[in-house]
Short mmCIF file of N, CA and C and ligand atoms in Angstrom, two decimals:
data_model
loop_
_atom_site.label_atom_id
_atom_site.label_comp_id
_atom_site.label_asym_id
_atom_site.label_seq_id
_atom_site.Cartn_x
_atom_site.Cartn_y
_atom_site.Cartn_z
N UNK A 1 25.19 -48.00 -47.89
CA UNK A 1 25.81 -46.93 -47.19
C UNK A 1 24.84 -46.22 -46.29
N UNK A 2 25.39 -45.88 -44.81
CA UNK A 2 24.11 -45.33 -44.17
C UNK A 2 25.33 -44.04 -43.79
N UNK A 3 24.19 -43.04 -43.67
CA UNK A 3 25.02 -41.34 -43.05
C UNK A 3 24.36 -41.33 -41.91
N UNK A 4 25.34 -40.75 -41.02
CA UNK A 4 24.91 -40.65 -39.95
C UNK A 4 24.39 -39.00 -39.92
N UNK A 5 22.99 -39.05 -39.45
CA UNK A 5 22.50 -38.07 -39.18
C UNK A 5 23.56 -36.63 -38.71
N UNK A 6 23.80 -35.88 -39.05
CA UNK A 6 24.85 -34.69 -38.15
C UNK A 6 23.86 -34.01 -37.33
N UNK A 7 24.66 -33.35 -36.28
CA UNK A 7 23.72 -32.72 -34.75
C UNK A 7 24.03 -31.59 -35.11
N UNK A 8 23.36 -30.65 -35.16
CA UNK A 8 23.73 -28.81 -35.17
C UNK A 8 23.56 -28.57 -33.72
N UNK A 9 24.29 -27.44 -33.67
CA UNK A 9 23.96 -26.90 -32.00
C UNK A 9 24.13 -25.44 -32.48
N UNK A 10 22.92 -24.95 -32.01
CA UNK A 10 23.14 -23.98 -32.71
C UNK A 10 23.10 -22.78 -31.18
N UNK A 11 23.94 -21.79 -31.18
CA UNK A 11 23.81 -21.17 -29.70
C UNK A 11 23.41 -19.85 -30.07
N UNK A 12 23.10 -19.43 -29.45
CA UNK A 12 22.42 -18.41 -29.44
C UNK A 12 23.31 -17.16 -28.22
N UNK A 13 23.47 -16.22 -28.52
CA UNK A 13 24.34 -15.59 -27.57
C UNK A 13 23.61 -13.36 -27.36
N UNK A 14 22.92 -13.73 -26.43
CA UNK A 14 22.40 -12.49 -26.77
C UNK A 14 23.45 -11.76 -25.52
N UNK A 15 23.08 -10.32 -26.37
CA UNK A 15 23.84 -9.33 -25.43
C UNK A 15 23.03 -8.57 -25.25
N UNK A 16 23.42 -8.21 -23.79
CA UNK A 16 22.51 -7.27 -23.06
C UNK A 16 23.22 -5.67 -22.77
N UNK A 17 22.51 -4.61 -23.74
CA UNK A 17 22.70 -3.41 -23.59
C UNK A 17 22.86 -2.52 -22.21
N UNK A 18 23.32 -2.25 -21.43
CA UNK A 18 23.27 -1.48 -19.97
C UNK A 18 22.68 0.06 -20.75
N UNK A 19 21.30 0.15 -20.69
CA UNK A 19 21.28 1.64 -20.59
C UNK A 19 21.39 2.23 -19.34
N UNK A 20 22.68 3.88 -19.29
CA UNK A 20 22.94 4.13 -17.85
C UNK A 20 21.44 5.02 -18.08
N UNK A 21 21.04 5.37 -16.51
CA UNK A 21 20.52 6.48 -16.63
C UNK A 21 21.01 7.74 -16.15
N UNK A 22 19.95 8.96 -16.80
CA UNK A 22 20.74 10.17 -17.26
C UNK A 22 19.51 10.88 -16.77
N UNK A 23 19.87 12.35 -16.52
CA UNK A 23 19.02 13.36 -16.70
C UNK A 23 19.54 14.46 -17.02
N UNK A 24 18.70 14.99 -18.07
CA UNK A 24 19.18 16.54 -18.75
C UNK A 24 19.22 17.46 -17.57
N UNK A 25 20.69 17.82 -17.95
CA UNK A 25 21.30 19.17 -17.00
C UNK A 25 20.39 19.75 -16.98
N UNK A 26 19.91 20.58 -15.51
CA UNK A 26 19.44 21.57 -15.10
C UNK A 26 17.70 21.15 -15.08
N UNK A 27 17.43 20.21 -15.29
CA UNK A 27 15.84 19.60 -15.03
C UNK A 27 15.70 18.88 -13.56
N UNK A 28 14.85 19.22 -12.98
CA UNK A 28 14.59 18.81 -11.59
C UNK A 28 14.88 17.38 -11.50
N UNK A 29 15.16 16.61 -10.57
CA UNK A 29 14.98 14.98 -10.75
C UNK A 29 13.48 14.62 -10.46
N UNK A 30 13.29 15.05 -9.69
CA UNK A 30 11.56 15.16 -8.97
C UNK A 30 10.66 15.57 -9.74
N UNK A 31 9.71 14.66 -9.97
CA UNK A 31 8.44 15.54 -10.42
C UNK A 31 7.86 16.71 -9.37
N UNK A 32 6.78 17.48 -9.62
CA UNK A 32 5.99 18.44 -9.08
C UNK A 32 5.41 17.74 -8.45
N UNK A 33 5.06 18.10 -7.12
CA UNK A 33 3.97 17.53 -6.60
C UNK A 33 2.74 17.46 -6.58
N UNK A 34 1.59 16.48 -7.37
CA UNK A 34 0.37 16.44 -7.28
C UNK A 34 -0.50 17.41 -6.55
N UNK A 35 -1.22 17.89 -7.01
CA UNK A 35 -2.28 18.79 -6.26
C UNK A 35 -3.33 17.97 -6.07
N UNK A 36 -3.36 17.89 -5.23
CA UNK A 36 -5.07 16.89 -4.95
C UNK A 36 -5.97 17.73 -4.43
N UNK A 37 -7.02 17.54 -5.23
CA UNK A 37 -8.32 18.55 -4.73
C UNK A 37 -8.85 18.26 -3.17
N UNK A 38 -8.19 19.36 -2.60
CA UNK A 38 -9.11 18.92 -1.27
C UNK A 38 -10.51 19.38 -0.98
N UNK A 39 -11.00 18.71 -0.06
CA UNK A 39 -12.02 19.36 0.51
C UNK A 39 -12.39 20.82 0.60
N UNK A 40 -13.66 21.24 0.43
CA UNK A 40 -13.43 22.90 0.58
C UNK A 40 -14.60 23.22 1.96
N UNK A 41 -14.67 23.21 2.91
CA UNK A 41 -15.54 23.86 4.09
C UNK A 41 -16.10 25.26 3.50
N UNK A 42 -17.27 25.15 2.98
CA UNK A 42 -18.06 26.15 2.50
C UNK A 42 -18.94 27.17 3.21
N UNK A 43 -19.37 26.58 3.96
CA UNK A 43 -20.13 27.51 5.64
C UNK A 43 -20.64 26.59 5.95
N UNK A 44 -21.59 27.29 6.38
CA UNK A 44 -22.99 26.93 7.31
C UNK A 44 -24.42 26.60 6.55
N UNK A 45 -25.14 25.52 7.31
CA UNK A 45 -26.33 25.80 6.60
C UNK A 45 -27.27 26.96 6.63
N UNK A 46 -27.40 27.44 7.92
CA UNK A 46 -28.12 28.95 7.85
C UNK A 46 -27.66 30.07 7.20
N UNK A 47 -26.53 29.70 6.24
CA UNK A 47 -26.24 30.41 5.13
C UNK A 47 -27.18 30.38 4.15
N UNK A 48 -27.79 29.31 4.12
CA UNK A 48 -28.35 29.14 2.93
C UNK A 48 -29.50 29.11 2.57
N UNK A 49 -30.69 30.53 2.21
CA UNK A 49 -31.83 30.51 2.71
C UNK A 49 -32.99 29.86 1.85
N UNK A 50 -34.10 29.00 2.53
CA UNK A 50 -34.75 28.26 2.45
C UNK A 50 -35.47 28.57 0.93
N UNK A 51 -35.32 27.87 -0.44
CA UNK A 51 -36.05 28.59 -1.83
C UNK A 51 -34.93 29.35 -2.31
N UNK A 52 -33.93 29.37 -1.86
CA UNK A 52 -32.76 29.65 -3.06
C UNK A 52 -31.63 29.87 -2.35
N UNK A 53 -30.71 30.41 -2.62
CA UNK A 53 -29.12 29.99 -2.22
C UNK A 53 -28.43 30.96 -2.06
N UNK A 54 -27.04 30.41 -1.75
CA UNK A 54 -25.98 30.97 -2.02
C UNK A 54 -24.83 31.36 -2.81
N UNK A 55 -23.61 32.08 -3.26
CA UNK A 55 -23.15 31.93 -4.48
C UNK A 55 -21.35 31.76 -3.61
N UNK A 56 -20.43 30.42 -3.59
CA UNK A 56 -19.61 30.73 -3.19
C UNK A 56 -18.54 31.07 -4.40
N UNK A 57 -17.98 32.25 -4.50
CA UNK A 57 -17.38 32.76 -5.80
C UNK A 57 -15.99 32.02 -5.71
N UNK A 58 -15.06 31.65 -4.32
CA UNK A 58 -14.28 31.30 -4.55
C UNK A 58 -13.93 29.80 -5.03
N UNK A 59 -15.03 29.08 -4.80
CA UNK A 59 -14.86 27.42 -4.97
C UNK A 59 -15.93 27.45 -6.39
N UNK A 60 -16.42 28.32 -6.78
CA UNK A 60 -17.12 28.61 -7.50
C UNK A 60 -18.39 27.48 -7.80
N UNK A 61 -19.10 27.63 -6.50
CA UNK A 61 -20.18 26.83 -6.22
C UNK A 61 -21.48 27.73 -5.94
N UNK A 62 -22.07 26.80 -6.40
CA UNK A 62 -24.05 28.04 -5.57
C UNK A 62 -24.85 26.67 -5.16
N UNK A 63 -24.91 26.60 -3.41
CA UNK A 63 -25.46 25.79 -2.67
C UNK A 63 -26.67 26.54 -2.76
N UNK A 64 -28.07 25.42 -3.12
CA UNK A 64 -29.25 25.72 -2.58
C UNK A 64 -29.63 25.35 -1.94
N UNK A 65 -31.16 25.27 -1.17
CA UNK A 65 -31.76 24.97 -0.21
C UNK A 65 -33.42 25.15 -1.02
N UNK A 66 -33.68 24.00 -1.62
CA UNK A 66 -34.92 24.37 -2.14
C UNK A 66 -36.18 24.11 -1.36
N UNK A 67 -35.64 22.82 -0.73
CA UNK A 67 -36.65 22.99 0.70
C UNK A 67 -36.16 22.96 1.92
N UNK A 68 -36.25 22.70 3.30
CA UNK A 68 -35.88 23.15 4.06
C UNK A 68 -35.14 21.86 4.83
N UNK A 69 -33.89 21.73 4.56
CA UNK A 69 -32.69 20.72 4.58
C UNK A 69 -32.54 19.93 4.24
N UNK A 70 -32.73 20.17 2.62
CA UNK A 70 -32.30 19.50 1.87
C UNK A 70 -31.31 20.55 0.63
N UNK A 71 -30.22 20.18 0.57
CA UNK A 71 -29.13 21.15 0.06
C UNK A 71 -28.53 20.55 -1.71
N UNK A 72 -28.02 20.77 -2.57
CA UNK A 72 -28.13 21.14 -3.66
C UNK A 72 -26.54 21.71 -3.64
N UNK A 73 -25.98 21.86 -4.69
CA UNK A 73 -24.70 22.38 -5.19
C UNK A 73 -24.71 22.00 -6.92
N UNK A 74 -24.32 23.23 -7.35
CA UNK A 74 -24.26 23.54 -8.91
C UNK A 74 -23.47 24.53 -8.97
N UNK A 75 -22.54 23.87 -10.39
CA UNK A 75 -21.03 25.28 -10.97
C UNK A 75 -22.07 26.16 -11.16
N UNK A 76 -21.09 27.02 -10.65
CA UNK A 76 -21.63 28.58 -11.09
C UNK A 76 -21.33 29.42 -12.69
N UNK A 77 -20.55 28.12 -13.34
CA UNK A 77 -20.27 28.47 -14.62
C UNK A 77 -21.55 27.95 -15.55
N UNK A 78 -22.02 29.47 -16.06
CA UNK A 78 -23.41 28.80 -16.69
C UNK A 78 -22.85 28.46 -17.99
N UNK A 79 -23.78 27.82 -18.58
CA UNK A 79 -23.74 26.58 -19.45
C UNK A 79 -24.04 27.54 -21.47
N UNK A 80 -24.53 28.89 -20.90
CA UNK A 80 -24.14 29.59 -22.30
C UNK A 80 -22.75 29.72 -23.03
N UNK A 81 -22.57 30.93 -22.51
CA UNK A 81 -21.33 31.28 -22.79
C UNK A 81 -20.06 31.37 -21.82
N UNK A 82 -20.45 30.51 -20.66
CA UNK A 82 -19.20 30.44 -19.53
C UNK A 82 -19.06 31.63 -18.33
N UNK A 83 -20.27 32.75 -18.47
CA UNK A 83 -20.15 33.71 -17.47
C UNK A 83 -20.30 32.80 -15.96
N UNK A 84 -20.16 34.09 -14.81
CA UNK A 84 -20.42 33.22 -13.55
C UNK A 84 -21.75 33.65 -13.54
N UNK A 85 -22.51 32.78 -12.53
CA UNK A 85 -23.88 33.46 -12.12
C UNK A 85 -23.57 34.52 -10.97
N UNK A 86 -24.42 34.70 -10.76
CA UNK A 86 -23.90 36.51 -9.75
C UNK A 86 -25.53 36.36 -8.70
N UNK A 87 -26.68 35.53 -9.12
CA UNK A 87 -27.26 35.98 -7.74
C UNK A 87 -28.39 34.71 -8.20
N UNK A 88 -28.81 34.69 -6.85
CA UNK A 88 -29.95 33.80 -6.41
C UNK A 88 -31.30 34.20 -6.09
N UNK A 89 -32.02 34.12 -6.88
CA UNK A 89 -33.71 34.82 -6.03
C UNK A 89 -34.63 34.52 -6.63
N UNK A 90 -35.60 34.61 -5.77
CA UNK A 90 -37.25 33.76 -6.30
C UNK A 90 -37.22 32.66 -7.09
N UNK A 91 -36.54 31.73 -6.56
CA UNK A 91 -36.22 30.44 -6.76
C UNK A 91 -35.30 30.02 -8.07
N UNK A 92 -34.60 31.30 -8.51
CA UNK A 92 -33.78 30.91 -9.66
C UNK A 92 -32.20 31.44 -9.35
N UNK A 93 -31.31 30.62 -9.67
CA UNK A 93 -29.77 30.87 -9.97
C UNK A 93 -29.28 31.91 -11.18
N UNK A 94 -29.41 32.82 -11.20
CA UNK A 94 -29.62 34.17 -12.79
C UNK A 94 -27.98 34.05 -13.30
N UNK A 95 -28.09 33.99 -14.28
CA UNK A 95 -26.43 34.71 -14.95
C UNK A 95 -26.57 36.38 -15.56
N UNK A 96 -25.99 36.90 -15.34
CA UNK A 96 -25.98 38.45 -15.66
C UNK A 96 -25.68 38.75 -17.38
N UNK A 97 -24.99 37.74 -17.75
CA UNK A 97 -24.50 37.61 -19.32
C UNK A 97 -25.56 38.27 -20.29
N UNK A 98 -26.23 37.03 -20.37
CA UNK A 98 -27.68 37.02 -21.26
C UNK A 98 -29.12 36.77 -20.75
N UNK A 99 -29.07 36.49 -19.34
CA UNK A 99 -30.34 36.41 -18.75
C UNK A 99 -30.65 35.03 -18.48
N UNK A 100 -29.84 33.88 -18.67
CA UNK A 100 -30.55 32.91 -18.31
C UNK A 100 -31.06 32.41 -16.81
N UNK A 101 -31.39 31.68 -16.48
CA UNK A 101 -32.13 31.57 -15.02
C UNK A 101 -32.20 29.88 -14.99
N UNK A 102 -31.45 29.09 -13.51
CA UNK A 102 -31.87 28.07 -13.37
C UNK A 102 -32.53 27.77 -12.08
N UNK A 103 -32.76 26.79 -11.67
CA UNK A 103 -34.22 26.01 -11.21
C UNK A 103 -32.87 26.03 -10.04
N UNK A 104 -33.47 26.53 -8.98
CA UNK A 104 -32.85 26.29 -7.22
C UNK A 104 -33.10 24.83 -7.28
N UNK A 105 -33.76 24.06 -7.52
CA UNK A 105 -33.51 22.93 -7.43
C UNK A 105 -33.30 21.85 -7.97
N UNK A 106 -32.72 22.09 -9.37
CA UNK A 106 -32.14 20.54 -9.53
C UNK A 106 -31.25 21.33 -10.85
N UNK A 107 -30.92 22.83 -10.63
CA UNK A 107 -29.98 23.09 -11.55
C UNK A 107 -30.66 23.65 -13.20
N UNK A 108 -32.00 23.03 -13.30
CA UNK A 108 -32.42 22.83 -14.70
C UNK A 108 -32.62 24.20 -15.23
N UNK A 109 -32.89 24.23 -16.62
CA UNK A 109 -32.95 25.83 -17.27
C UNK A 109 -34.27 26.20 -17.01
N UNK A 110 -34.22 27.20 -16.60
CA UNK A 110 -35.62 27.95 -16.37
C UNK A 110 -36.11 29.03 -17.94
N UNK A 111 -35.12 30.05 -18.06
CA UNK A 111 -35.15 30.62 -18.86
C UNK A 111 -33.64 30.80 -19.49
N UNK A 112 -33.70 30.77 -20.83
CA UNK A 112 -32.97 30.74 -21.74
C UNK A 112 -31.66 32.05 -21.55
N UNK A 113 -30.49 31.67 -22.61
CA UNK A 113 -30.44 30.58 -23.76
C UNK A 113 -29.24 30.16 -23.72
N UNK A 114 -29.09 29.57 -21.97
CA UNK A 114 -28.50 28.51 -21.29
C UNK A 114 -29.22 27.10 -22.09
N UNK A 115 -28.10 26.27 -22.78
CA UNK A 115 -28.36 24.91 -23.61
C UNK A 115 -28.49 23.37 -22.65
N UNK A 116 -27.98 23.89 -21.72
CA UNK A 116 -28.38 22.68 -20.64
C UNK A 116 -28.13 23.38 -19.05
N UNK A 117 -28.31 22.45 -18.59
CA UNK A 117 -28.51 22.29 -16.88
C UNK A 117 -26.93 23.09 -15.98
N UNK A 118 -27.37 23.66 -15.27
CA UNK A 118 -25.61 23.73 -14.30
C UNK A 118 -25.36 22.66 -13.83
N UNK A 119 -24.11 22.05 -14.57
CA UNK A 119 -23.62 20.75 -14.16
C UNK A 119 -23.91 20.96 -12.36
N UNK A 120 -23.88 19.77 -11.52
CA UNK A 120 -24.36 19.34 -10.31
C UNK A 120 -22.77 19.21 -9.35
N UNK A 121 -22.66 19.74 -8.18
CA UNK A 121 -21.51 19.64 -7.51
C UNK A 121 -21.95 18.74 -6.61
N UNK A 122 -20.81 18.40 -5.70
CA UNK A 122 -21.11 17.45 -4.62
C UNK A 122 -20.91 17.52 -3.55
N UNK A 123 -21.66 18.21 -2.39
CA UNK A 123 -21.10 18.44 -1.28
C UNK A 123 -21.77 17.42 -0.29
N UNK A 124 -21.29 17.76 1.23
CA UNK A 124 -21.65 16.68 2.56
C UNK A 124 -21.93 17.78 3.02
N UNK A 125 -22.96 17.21 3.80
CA UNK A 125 -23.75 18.78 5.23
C UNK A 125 -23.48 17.47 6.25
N UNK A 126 -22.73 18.25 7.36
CA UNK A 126 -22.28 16.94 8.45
C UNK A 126 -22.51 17.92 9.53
N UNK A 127 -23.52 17.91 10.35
CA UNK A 127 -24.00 18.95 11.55
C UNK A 127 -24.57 20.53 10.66
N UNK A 128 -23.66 21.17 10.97
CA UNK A 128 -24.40 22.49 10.20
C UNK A 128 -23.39 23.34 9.19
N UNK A 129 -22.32 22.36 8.85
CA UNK A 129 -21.10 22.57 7.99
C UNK A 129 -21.23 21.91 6.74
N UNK A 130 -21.49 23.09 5.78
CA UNK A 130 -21.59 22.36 4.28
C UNK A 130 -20.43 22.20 3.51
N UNK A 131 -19.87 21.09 3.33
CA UNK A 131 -18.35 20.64 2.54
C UNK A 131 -18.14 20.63 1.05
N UNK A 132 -17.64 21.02 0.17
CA UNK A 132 -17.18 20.84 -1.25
C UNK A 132 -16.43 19.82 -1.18
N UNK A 133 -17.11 18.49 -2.08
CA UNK A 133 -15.99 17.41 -1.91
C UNK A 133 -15.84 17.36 -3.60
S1 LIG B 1 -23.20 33.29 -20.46
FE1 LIG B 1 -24.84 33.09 -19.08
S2 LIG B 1 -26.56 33.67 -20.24
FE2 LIG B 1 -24.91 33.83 -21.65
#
C-alpha cells in the first residue's frame, strides 16, 4: 500500500488596520517654529581695549583683546556660583559674587573660588565687526 503524500496550503490572510489620523481638539496642527540661534553683531574692534575687554551683557559675552588683534570671547557666566562678571581690568575678567578673577586671555582662573575656566565663545572679526556665532 503506498499513501499519497497530502499537500497543505496553508494561506495566510493578513489584515491591514487603517489608522485615521486625528488631532486633539483645540491643539495647533503646526509645531512652533524653531528658533535658530542667529548670529549676534557685537561691535567693533576698537571696542575692545588692548589687555582686557569688553562685557556684552546682552549676548552675555566678554570679548578680549589680550594682544593687539587678536580677540577672545568667554560666557560671562562665571563658573562659581553662576553670577555675571560685571568688569574687565588689569588683565582680568572679575565676578562681583565672591571675587573670582579670570585670565583676559584664555579665560583661565586667576583667582579663586571659580572651579574652572569661563567656558570659551566663538566669534568672527571680519574687517572691524566682531560677530557672536
Ligand atoms: S559666583 Fe562668581 S565668584 Fe561666586
Amino acid at each position: 500500500m503506498t499513501e499519497q503524500p497530502g499537500r497543505r496550503t496553508v494561506l495566510a490572510v493578513a489584515l491591514g488596520a487603517t489608522a485615521a489620523g486625528c488631532s486633539k481638539y483645540g491643539e495647533p496642527s503646526n509645531p512652533p517654529p524653531q528658533t535658530a540661534p542667529a548670529n549676534a553683531v557685537l561691535g567693533t574692534t576698537e571696542e575692545i581695549p588692548v589687555g582686557e575687554g569688553k562685557i556684552f551683557d546682552e549676548n552675555q559675552v566678554v570679548v578680549t583683546q589680550p594682544v593687539k588683534g587678536t580677540f577672545k570671547a568667554f560666557s560671562t557666566t562665571c563658573t562659581h556660583q553662576g553670577c555675571q562678571v560685571t568688569t574687565v581690568a588689569n588683565g582680568t575678567i572679575d565676578c562681583p559674587c565672591h571675587g573670582s578673577k579670570y585670565s583676559v586671555k584664555d579665560g583661565s582662573v586667576v583667582a579663586g573660588p571659580a572651579p574652572k575656566p569661563l567656558p570659551p565663545k566663538q566669534i568672527t572679526v571680519s574687517g572691524d565687526s566682531i560677530t557672536l556665532i
